[in-house]
Amino acid sequence: MEGTFTEKDSYAQHFSPKDYLETYYSFGPGQGDPSALLVFSLKTLHKAFHSGGLKGDTLIDIGSGPTIYQLLSACESFREIIATDYTDQNREEMQRWLRKEPGAFDWSPVVKYVCELEGDREKWAQKEEKLRRTIKQVLKCDVTQPNPLAPVSLPPADCLLSTLCLEGACKDLPTYRSAMKNISSLLKPKGHLVLFAILEETWYMVGQHKFSCLYLDQKSVEEALEEAGFVIEWLEGTPLSSSGALHDAQQVCLLVARKH
């Protein structure tokens, strides 16, 4: 289960936001397994934010990557969202969408799907504009540092969201547990963490490049959260049909945890 760990420099050099988005976030019939994973994440994020009653002033998204799908439900519940990522190219790709630049990834099929979950598919254009207004900053983030947003220092947030980040950034379980404590420092006591974790995966492909993933099972995620001072309030998982050419993940889960 131990492969070659993808160091930070490799992400900076080889991670292509365009390849990543086209591979995993093209949305529609016939897209196969990546689309199934996306549907699960959109449904459970909707449940967490829309039905679960999570709301407040500030949400920090840890490791946003070049994606905005994870923020579509959250932007209805929080006054401001701070997006973060380690690599310059991912942050720039998100800014491209925020600025409506030509060539930015077309998220409209995903936005329409979330609007359908919320009861009005036709409001997708307003939803995009709302999200653009709600994302106030796009910052650099390194979850392996005690202050992941250094040198920036922010007031503690009401909510943290993290999707598919820690398992890529951490080379082993001690680093993962440490990273969980690091991000916890950005959250108010009694604040919530919404964590979307991929389980039993060791690698995934982006374009021609293979990237490592820390092999996690549900128990190791739960123990890391407990050690970092969280109480799990809700968890939902689903098995994945492994897409042999793209990744070797077996399961995915979304959980909501409250900080002591």
PDB file of C-alpha atoms in Angstrom:
ATOM      1  CA  MET A   1       0.000   0.000   0.000  1.00  0.00           C
ATOM      2  CA  GLU A   2       3.032   2.269   0.143  1.00  0.00           C
ATOM      3  CA  GLY A   3       3.883   3.796  -3.229  1.00  0.00           C
ATOM      4  CA  THR A   4       6.169   6.660  -4.174  1.00  0.00           C
ATOM      5  CA  PHE A   5       4.941   9.827  -2.484  1.00  0.00           C
ATOM      6  CA  THR A   6       4.287  12.776  -4.810  1.00  0.00           C
ATOM      7  CA  GLU A   7       6.236  15.700  -3.351  1.00  0.00           C
ATOM      8  CA  LYS A   8       5.017  19.304  -3.443  1.00  0.00           C
ATOM      9  CA  ASP A   9       7.396  20.229  -6.260  1.00  0.00           C
ATOM     10  CA  SER A  10       5.852  17.548  -8.490  1.00  0.00           C
ATOM     11  CA  TYR A  11       2.426  19.097  -8.042  1.00  0.00           C
ATOM     12  CA  ALA A  12       3.847  22.500  -8.919  1.00  0.00           C
ATOM     13  CA  GLN A  13       5.521  21.090 -12.057  1.00  0.00           C
ATOM     14  CA  HIS A  14       3.167  18.401 -13.323  1.00  0.00           C
ATOM     15  CA  PHE A  15      -0.376  18.917 -12.025  1.00  0.00           C
ATOM     16  CA  SER A  16      -2.490  20.226 -14.913  1.00  0.00           C
ATOM     17  CA  PRO A  17      -5.764  21.827 -13.763  1.00  0.00           C
ATOM     18  CA  LYS A  18      -7.226  21.515 -17.279  1.00  0.00           C
ATOM     19  CA  ASP A  19      -6.500  17.768 -17.474  1.00  0.00           C
ATOM     20  CA  TYR A  20      -7.842  17.253 -13.953  1.00  0.00           C
ATOM     21  CA  LEU A  21     -11.088  19.120 -14.641  1.00  0.00           C
ATOM     22  CA  GLU A  22     -11.725  17.458 -17.982  1.00  0.00           C
ATOM     23  CA  THR A  23     -11.033  13.983 -16.562  1.00  0.00           C
ATOM     24  CA  TYR A  24     -13.018  14.138 -13.332  1.00  0.00           C
ATOM     25  CA  TYR A  25     -15.593  16.928 -13.677  1.00  0.00           C
ATOM     26  CA  SER A  26     -17.039  16.609 -17.175  1.00  0.00           C
ATOM     27  CA  PHE A  27     -20.634  16.034 -16.229  1.00  0.00           C
ATOM     28  CA  GLY A  28     -23.283  14.158 -18.121  1.00  0.00           C
ATOM     29  CA  PRO A  29     -24.504  10.798 -19.362  1.00  0.00           C
ATOM     30  CA  GLY A  30     -21.871   8.336 -20.447  1.00  0.00           C
ATOM     31  CA  GLN A  31     -19.098   9.900 -18.375  1.00  0.00           C
ATOM     32  CA  GLY A  32     -18.714   6.775 -16.249  1.00  0.00           C
ATOM     33  CA  ASP A  33     -17.188   6.551 -12.803  1.00  0.00           C
ATOM     34  CA  PRO A  34     -15.819  10.104 -12.319  1.00  0.00           C
ATOM     35  CA  SER A  35     -19.357  11.427 -12.815  1.00  0.00           C
ATOM     36  CA  ALA A  36     -20.736   8.936 -10.252  1.00  0.00           C
ATOM     37  CA  LEU A  37     -18.227  10.246  -7.703  1.00  0.00           C
ATOM     38  CA  LEU A  38     -19.211  13.830  -8.509  1.00  0.00           C
ATOM     39  CA  VAL A  39     -22.931  13.073  -8.126  1.00  0.00           C
ATOM     40  CA  PHE A  40     -22.324  11.503  -4.707  1.00  0.00           C
ATOM     41  CA  SER A  41     -20.303  14.530  -3.564  1.00  0.00           C
ATOM     42  CA  LEU A  42     -22.897  17.043  -4.802  1.00  0.00           C
ATOM     43  CA  LYS A  43     -25.762  15.170  -3.119  1.00  0.00           C
ATOM     44  CA  THR A  44     -24.003  14.764   0.227  1.00  0.00           C
ATOM     45  CA  LEU A  45     -22.684  18.351   0.252  1.00  0.00           C
ATOM     46  CA  HIS A  46     -26.229  19.543  -0.446  1.00  0.00           C
ATOM     47  CA  LYS A  47     -27.432  17.403   2.458  1.00  0.00           C
ATOM     48  CA  ALA A  48     -24.727  18.753   4.786  1.00  0.00           C
ATOM     49  CA  PHE A  49     -25.243  22.442   4.019  1.00  0.00           C
ATOM     50  CA  HIS A  50     -28.853  22.705   2.864  1.00  0.00           C
ATOM     51  CA  SER A  51     -30.553  20.104   5.033  1.00  0.00           C
ATOM     52  CA  GLY A  52     -27.949  19.825   7.801  1.00  0.00           C
ATOM     53  CA  GLY A  53     -28.322  23.425   8.879  1.00  0.00           C
ATOM     54  CA  LEU A  54     -24.637  24.371   8.719  1.00  0.00           C
ATOM     55  CA  LYS A  55     -24.385  28.150   8.434  1.00  0.00           C
ATOM     56  CA  GLY A  56     -22.392  31.137   9.624  1.00  0.00           C
ATOM     57  CA  ASP A  57     -20.230  34.040   8.529  1.00  0.00           C
ATOM     58  CA  THR A  58     -17.020  32.477   7.204  1.00  0.00           C
ATOM     59  CA  LEU A  59     -16.145  29.178   5.568  1.00  0.00           C
ATOM     60  CA  ILE A  60     -12.555  28.282   4.644  1.00  0.00           C
ATOM     61  CA  ASP A  61     -12.167  25.673   1.906  1.00  0.00           C
ATOM     62  CA  ILE A  62      -8.927  23.754   2.497  1.00  0.00           C
ATOM     63  CA  GLY A  63      -7.291  22.580  -0.728  1.00  0.00           C
ATOM     64  CA  SER A  64      -9.882  23.838  -3.203  1.00  0.00           C
ATOM     65  CA  GLY A  65      -7.855  22.718  -6.206  1.00  0.00           C
ATOM     66  CA  PRO A  66      -9.117  24.262  -9.455  1.00  0.00           C
ATOM     67  CA  THR A  67     -12.738  23.313  -8.597  1.00  0.00           C
ATOM     68  CA  ILE A  68     -15.833  25.176  -7.419  1.00  0.00           C
ATOM     69  CA  TYR A  69     -18.387  22.309  -7.275  1.00  0.00           C
ATOM     70  CA  GLN A  70     -17.773  21.810  -3.537  1.00  0.00           C
ATOM     71  CA  LEU A  71     -18.807  25.411  -2.780  1.00  0.00           C
ATOM     72  CA  LEU A  72     -22.124  25.497  -4.633  1.00  0.00           C
ATOM     73  CA  SER A  73     -24.232  24.413  -1.655  1.00  0.00           C
ATOM     74  CA  ALA A  74     -22.027  26.177   0.909  1.00  0.00           C
ATOM     75  CA  CYS A  75     -22.449  29.605  -0.693  1.00  0.00           C
ATOM     76  CA  GLU A  76     -26.120  29.604   0.369  1.00  0.00           C
ATOM     77  CA  SER A  77     -25.149  29.195   4.031  1.00  0.00           C
ATOM     78  CA  PHE A  78     -22.095  31.435   4.547  1.00  0.00           C
ATOM     79  CA  ARG A  79     -21.564  35.152   3.992  1.00  0.00           C
ATOM     80  CA  GLU A  80     -17.998  34.696   2.809  1.00  0.00           C
ATOM     81  CA  ILE A  81     -15.884  31.845   1.502  1.00  0.00           C
ATOM     82  CA  ILE A  82     -12.096  31.776   1.454  1.00  0.00           C
ATOM     83  CA  ALA A  83     -10.740  29.325  -1.113  1.00  0.00           C
ATOM     84  CA  THR A  84      -7.202  27.951  -0.722  1.00  0.00           C
ATOM     85  CA  ASP A  85      -4.759  25.723  -2.558  1.00  0.00           C
ATOM     86  CA  TYR A  86      -1.054  24.871  -2.578  1.00  0.00           C
ATOM     87  CA  THR A  87      -0.310  25.223  -6.279  1.00  0.00           C
ATOM     88  CA  ASP A  88      -0.240  28.498  -8.180  1.00  0.00           C
ATOM     89  CA  GLN A  89      -1.849  26.971 -11.275  1.00  0.00           C
ATOM     90  CA  ASN A  90      -4.885  25.705  -9.341  1.00  0.00           C
ATOM     91  CA  ARG A  91      -5.476  29.074  -7.718  1.00  0.00           C
ATOM     92  CA  GLU A  92      -5.074  30.765 -11.092  1.00  0.00           C
ATOM     93  CA  GLU A  93      -7.571  28.362 -12.700  1.00  0.00           C
ATOM     94  CA  MET A  94     -10.144  29.228 -10.047  1.00  0.00           C
ATOM     95  CA  GLN A  95      -9.484  32.953 -10.552  1.00  0.00           C
ATOM     96  CA  ARG A  96     -10.070  32.444 -14.272  1.00  0.00           C
ATOM     97  CA  TRP A  97     -13.583  31.178 -13.533  1.00  0.00           C
ATOM     98  CA  LEU A  98     -14.192  33.949 -10.987  1.00  0.00           C
ATOM     99  CA  ARG A  99     -13.188  36.559 -13.582  1.00  0.00           C
ATOM    100  CA  LYS A 100     -15.252  34.844 -16.324  1.00  0.00           C
ATOM    101  CA  GLU A 101     -12.235  34.644 -18.595  1.00  0.00           C
ATOM    102  CA  PRO A 102     -12.429  32.979 -22.018  1.00  0.00           C
ATOM    103  CA  GLY A 103     -11.317  29.360 -21.743  1.00  0.00           C
ATOM    104  CA  ALA A 104     -12.349  28.987 -18.090  1.00  0.00           C
ATOM    105  CA  PHE A 105     -13.867  25.580 -17.319  1.00  0.00           C
ATOM    106  CA  ASP A 106     -17.618  25.413 -17.931  1.00  0.00           C
ATOM    107  CA  TRP A 107     -19.224  24.473 -14.622  1.00  0.00           C
ATOM    108  CA  SER A 108     -22.786  25.187 -15.783  1.00  0.00           C
ATOM    109  CA  PRO A 109     -23.916  21.490 -16.045  1.00  0.00           C
ATOM    110  CA  VAL A 110     -22.760  20.939 -12.444  1.00  0.00           C
ATOM    111  CA  VAL A 111     -24.347  24.194 -11.244  1.00  0.00           C
ATOM    112  CA  LYS A 112     -27.647  23.242 -12.913  1.00  0.00           C
ATOM    113  CA  TYR A 113     -27.585  19.872 -11.155  1.00  0.00           C
ATOM    114  CA  VAL A 114     -27.103  21.515  -7.729  1.00  0.00           C
ATOM    115  CA  CYS A 115     -29.879  24.016  -8.484  1.00  0.00           C
ATOM    116  CA  GLU A 116     -32.110  21.062  -9.319  1.00  0.00           C
ATOM    117  CA  LEU A 117     -31.320  19.548  -5.906  1.00  0.00           C
ATOM    118  CA  GLU A 118     -32.273  22.897  -4.366  1.00  0.00           C
ATOM    119  CA  GLY A 119     -35.557  22.990  -6.293  1.00  0.00           C
ATOM    120  CA  ASP A 120     -34.968  25.386  -9.197  1.00  0.00           C
ATOM    121  CA  ARG A 121     -32.711  24.335 -12.067  1.00  0.00           C
ATOM    122  CA  GLU A 122     -33.344  27.623 -13.892  1.00  0.00           C
ATOM    123  CA  LYS A 123     -31.570  29.681 -11.220  1.00  0.00           C
ATOM    124  CA  TRP A 124     -28.143  28.367 -12.230  1.00  0.00           C
ATOM    125  CA  ALA A 125     -26.862  31.710 -13.599  1.00  0.00           C
ATOM    126  CA  GLN A 126     -27.802  33.514 -10.360  1.00  0.00           C
ATOM    127  CA  LYS A 127     -26.135  30.715  -8.385  1.00  0.00           C
ATOM    128  CA  GLU A 128     -22.868  31.214 -10.309  1.00  0.00           C
ATOM    129  CA  GLU A 129     -22.965  34.951  -9.614  1.00  0.00           C
ATOM    130  CA  LYS A 130     -23.728  34.377  -5.940  1.00  0.00           C
ATOM    131  CA  LEU A 131     -20.742  32.058  -5.599  1.00  0.00           C
ATOM    132  CA  ARG A 132     -18.475  34.563  -7.359  1.00  0.00           C
ATOM    133  CA  ARG A 133     -19.592  37.267  -4.913  1.00  0.00           C
ATOM    134  CA  THR A 134     -19.183  34.987  -1.881  1.00  0.00           C
ATOM    135  CA  ILE A 135     -15.603  33.859  -2.625  1.00  0.00           C
ATOM    136  CA  LYS A 136     -13.699  36.789  -1.115  1.00  0.00           C
ATOM    137  CA  GLN A 137     -10.113  35.484  -1.296  1.00  0.00           C
ATOM    138  CA  VAL A 138      -8.089  32.719  -2.956  1.00  0.00           C
ATOM    139  CA  LEU A 139      -5.059  32.020  -0.745  1.00  0.00           C
ATOM    140  CA  LYS A 140      -2.041  29.726  -0.736  1.00  0.00           C
ATOM    141  CA  CYS A 141      -2.376  26.833   1.688  1.00  0.00           C
ATOM    142  CA  ASP A 142      -0.010  24.145   2.968  1.00  0.00           C
ATOM    143  CA  VAL A 143      -1.718  21.740   5.378  1.00  0.00           C
ATOM    144  CA  THR A 144       1.633  20.367   6.571  1.00  0.00           C
ATOM    145  CA  GLN A 145       2.437  23.720   8.258  1.00  0.00           C
ATOM    146  CA  PRO A 146       1.198  24.672  11.771  1.00  0.00           C
ATOM    147  CA  ASN A 147      -0.548  27.700  10.228  1.00  0.00           C
ATOM    148  CA  PRO A 148      -1.602  26.329   6.832  1.00  0.00           C
ATOM    149  CA  LEU A 149      -2.275  29.856   5.503  1.00  0.00           C
ATOM    150  CA  ALA A 150       1.024  31.442   6.640  1.00  0.00           C
ATOM    151  CA  PRO A 151       2.030  34.229   6.325  1.00  0.00           C
ATOM    152  CA  VAL A 152      -1.682  35.197   6.258  1.00  0.00           C
ATOM    153  CA  SER A 153      -3.450  35.070   9.609  1.00  0.00           C
ATOM    154  CA  LEU A 154      -7.252  34.943   9.666  1.00  0.00           C
ATOM    155  CA  PRO A 155      -9.828  35.008  12.465  1.00  0.00           C
ATOM    156  CA  PRO A 156     -11.087  31.478  13.225  1.00  0.00           C
ATOM    157  CA  ALA A 157     -13.781  30.380  10.778  1.00  0.00           C
ATOM    158  CA  ASP A 158     -17.270  29.067  11.522  1.00  0.00           C
ATOM    159  CA  CYS A 159     -16.761  26.140   9.174  1.00  0.00           C
ATOM    160  CA  LEU A 160     -13.985  24.332   7.321  1.00  0.00           C
ATOM    161  CA  LEU A 161     -14.559  22.350   4.170  1.00  0.00           C
ATOM    162  CA  SER A 162     -11.965  20.008   2.701  1.00  0.00           C
ATOM    163  CA  THR A 163     -12.477  17.737  -0.296  1.00  0.00           C
ATOM    164  CA  LEU A 164      -9.866  15.262  -1.560  1.00  0.00           C
ATOM    165  CA  CYS A 165      -6.957  17.283  -0.164  1.00  0.00           C
ATOM    166  CA  LEU A 166      -5.283  15.788   2.908  1.00  0.00           C
ATOM    167  CA  GLU A 167      -4.861  12.328   1.407  1.00  0.00           C
ATOM    168  CA  GLY A 168      -2.877  13.823  -1.483  1.00  0.00           C
ATOM    169  CA  ALA A 169      -0.794  16.178   0.671  1.00  0.00           C
ATOM    170  CA  CYS A 170       0.240  13.704   3.383  1.00  0.00           C
ATOM    171  CA  LYS A 171       2.848  10.984   2.919  1.00  0.00           C
ATOM    172  CA  ASP A 172       1.885   8.862   5.945  1.00  0.00           C
ATOM    173  CA  LEU A 173      -0.627   8.598   8.786  1.00  0.00           C
ATOM    174  CA  PRO A 174       1.377  10.654  11.324  1.00  0.00           C
ATOM    175  CA  THR A 175       1.558  13.503   8.768  1.00  0.00           C
ATOM    176  CA  TYR A 176      -2.187  13.121   8.107  1.00  0.00           C
ATOM    177  CA  ARG A 177      -3.005  13.330  11.819  1.00  0.00           C
ATOM    178  CA  SER A 178      -0.740  16.350  12.174  1.00  0.00           C
ATOM    179  CA  ALA A 179      -2.370  18.048   9.159  1.00  0.00           C
ATOM    180  CA  MET A 180      -5.809  17.498  10.719  1.00  0.00           C
ATOM    181  CA  LYS A 181      -4.625  19.363  13.830  1.00  0.00           C
ATOM    182  CA  ASN A 182      -3.099  22.108  11.666  1.00  0.00           C
ATOM    183  CA  ILE A 183      -6.356  22.816   9.839  1.00  0.00           C
ATOM    184  CA  SER A 184      -8.308  22.572  13.112  1.00  0.00           C
ATOM    185  CA  SER A 185      -6.383  25.650  14.305  1.00  0.00           C
ATOM    186  CA  LEU A 186      -8.259  27.678  11.646  1.00  0.00           C
ATOM    187  CA  LEU A 187     -11.667  26.784  13.135  1.00  0.00           C
ATOM    188  CA  LYS A 188     -13.642  28.241  16.040  1.00  0.00           C
ATOM    189  CA  PRO A 189     -14.454  25.985  18.990  1.00  0.00           C
ATOM    190  CA  LYS A 190     -17.813  24.304  18.250  1.00  0.00           C
ATOM    191  CA  GLY A 191     -17.277  25.084  14.556  1.00  0.00           C
ATOM    192  CA  HIS A 192     -17.816  22.371  11.955  1.00  0.00           C
ATOM    193  CA  LEU A 193     -15.539  20.550   9.564  1.00  0.00           C
ATOM    194  CA  VAL A 194     -17.071  19.053   6.425  1.00  0.00           C
ATOM    195  CA  LEU A 195     -14.596  16.476   5.139  1.00  0.00           C
ATOM    196  CA  PHE A 196     -14.855  14.599   1.859  1.00  0.00           C
ATOM    197  CA  ALA A 197     -12.345  11.741   1.932  1.00  0.00           C
ATOM    198  CA  ILE A 198     -11.342   9.141  -0.621  1.00  0.00           C
ATOM    199  CA  LEU A 199     -10.676   5.725   0.919  1.00  0.00           C
ATOM    200  CA  GLU A 200      -8.427   2.804   0.000  1.00  0.00           C
ATOM    201  CA  GLU A 201      -6.710   4.679  -2.819  1.00  0.00           C
ATOM    202  CA  THR A 202      -2.944   4.794  -3.467  1.00  0.00           C
ATOM    203  CA  TRP A 203      -2.770   6.638  -6.815  1.00  0.00           C
ATOM    204  CA  TYR A 204      -4.741   8.629  -9.373  1.00  0.00           C
ATOM    205  CA  MET A 205      -3.963   9.936 -12.847  1.00  0.00           C
ATOM    206  CA  VAL A 206      -4.050  13.488 -14.168  1.00  0.00           C
ATOM    207  CA  GLY A 207      -3.178  13.524 -17.853  1.00  0.00           C
ATOM    208  CA  GLN A 208      -0.067  11.381 -18.270  1.00  0.00           C
ATOM    209  CA  HIS A 209       1.083  11.871 -14.669  1.00  0.00           C
ATOM    210  CA  LYS A 210       0.470   9.561 -11.721  1.00  0.00           C
ATOM    211  CA  PHE A 211      -0.001  11.172  -8.293  1.00  0.00           C
ATOM    212  CA  SER A 212       0.128   9.425  -4.934  1.00  0.00           C
ATOM    213  CA  CYS A 213      -2.728   9.162  -2.470  1.00  0.00           C
ATOM    214  CA  LEU A 214      -2.395   8.164   1.173  1.00  0.00           C
ATOM    215  CA  TYR A 215      -4.169   4.843   1.741  1.00  0.00           C
ATOM    216  CA  LEU A 216      -6.875   5.508   4.340  1.00  0.00           C
ATOM    217  CA  ASP A 217      -9.698   3.449   5.729  1.00  0.00           C
ATOM    218  CA  GLN A 218     -12.675   4.903   7.571  1.00  0.00           C
ATOM    219  CA  LYS A 219     -11.238   3.994  10.973  1.00  0.00           C
ATOM    220  CA  SER A 220      -7.991   5.905  10.390  1.00  0.00           C
ATOM    221  CA  VAL A 221      -9.945   9.006   9.312  1.00  0.00           C
ATOM    222  CA  GLU A 222     -12.177   8.786  12.388  1.00  0.00           C
ATOM    223  CA  GLU A 223      -9.169   8.347  14.709  1.00  0.00           C
ATOM    224  CA  ALA A 224      -7.354  11.343  13.164  1.00  0.00           C
ATOM    225  CA  LEU A 225     -10.445  13.508  13.676  1.00  0.00           C
ATOM    226  CA  GLU A 226     -10.849  12.377  17.270  1.00  0.00           C
ATOM    227  CA  GLU A 227      -7.174  13.055  17.996  1.00  0.00           C
ATOM    228  CA  ALA A 228      -7.536  16.563  16.516  1.00  0.00           C
ATOM    229  CA  GLY A 229     -10.445  17.321  18.858  1.00  0.00           C
ATOM    230  CA  PHE A 230     -13.449  16.632  16.635  1.00  0.00           C
ATOM    231  CA  VAL A 231     -16.687  14.788  17.330  1.00  0.00           C
ATOM    232  CA  ILE A 232     -18.242  13.178  14.233  1.00  0.00           C
ATOM    233  CA  GLU A 233     -21.909  14.126  13.916  1.00  0.00           C
ATOM    234  CA  TRP A 234     -22.775  12.567  10.575  1.00  0.00           C
ATOM    235  CA  LEU A 235     -21.110  10.311   8.039  1.00  0.00           C
ATOM    236  CA  GLU A 236     -22.171   8.879   4.696  1.00  0.00           C
ATOM    237  CA  GLY A 237     -20.097   6.680   2.407  1.00  0.00           C
ATOM    238  CA  THR A 238     -20.423   4.747  -0.817  1.00  0.00           C
ATOM    239  CA  PRO A 239     -18.296   2.136  -2.608  1.00  0.00           C
ATOM    240  CA  LEU A 240     -16.702   3.135  -5.904  1.00  0.00           C
ATOM    241  CA  SER A 241     -16.459   0.933  -8.937  1.00  0.00           C
ATOM    242  CA  SER A 242     -12.734   1.231  -9.515  1.00  0.00           C
ATOM    243  CA  SER A 243     -11.825   3.021 -12.718  1.00  0.00           C
ATOM    244  CA  GLY A 244      -8.646   1.065 -13.385  1.00  0.00           C
ATOM    245  CA  ALA A 245      -7.039   3.573 -15.739  1.00  0.00           C
ATOM    246  CA  LEU A 246      -7.724   6.654 -13.600  1.00  0.00           C
ATOM    247  CA  HIS A 247      -7.408   5.618  -9.938  1.00  0.00           C
ATOM    248  CA  ASP A 248      -7.570   2.666  -7.563  1.00  0.00           C
ATOM    249  CA  ALA A 249     -10.009   4.119  -4.995  1.00  0.00           C
ATOM    250  CA  GLN A 250     -12.501   1.714  -3.439  1.00  0.00           C
ATOM    251  CA  GLN A 251     -14.722   4.016  -1.362  1.00  0.00           C
ATOM    252  CA  VAL A 252     -15.531   7.626  -0.655  1.00  0.00           C
ATOM    253  CA  CYS A 253     -17.146   9.232   2.373  1.00  0.00           C
ATOM    254  CA  LEU A 254     -18.406  12.612   3.474  1.00  0.00           C
ATOM    255  CA  LEU A 255     -18.569  13.435   7.143  1.00  0.00           C
ATOM    256  CA  VAL A 256     -19.497  16.376   9.297  1.00  0.00           C
ATOM    257  CA  ALA A 257     -17.581  16.824  12.558  1.00  0.00           C
ATOM    258  CA  ARG A 258     -17.770  19.447  15.309  1.00  0.00           C
ATOM    259  CA  LYS A 259     -14.711  20.849  17.081  1.00  0.00           C
ATOM    260  CA  HIS A 260     -14.728  20.429  20.864  1.00  0.00           C
TER     261      HIS A 260
END
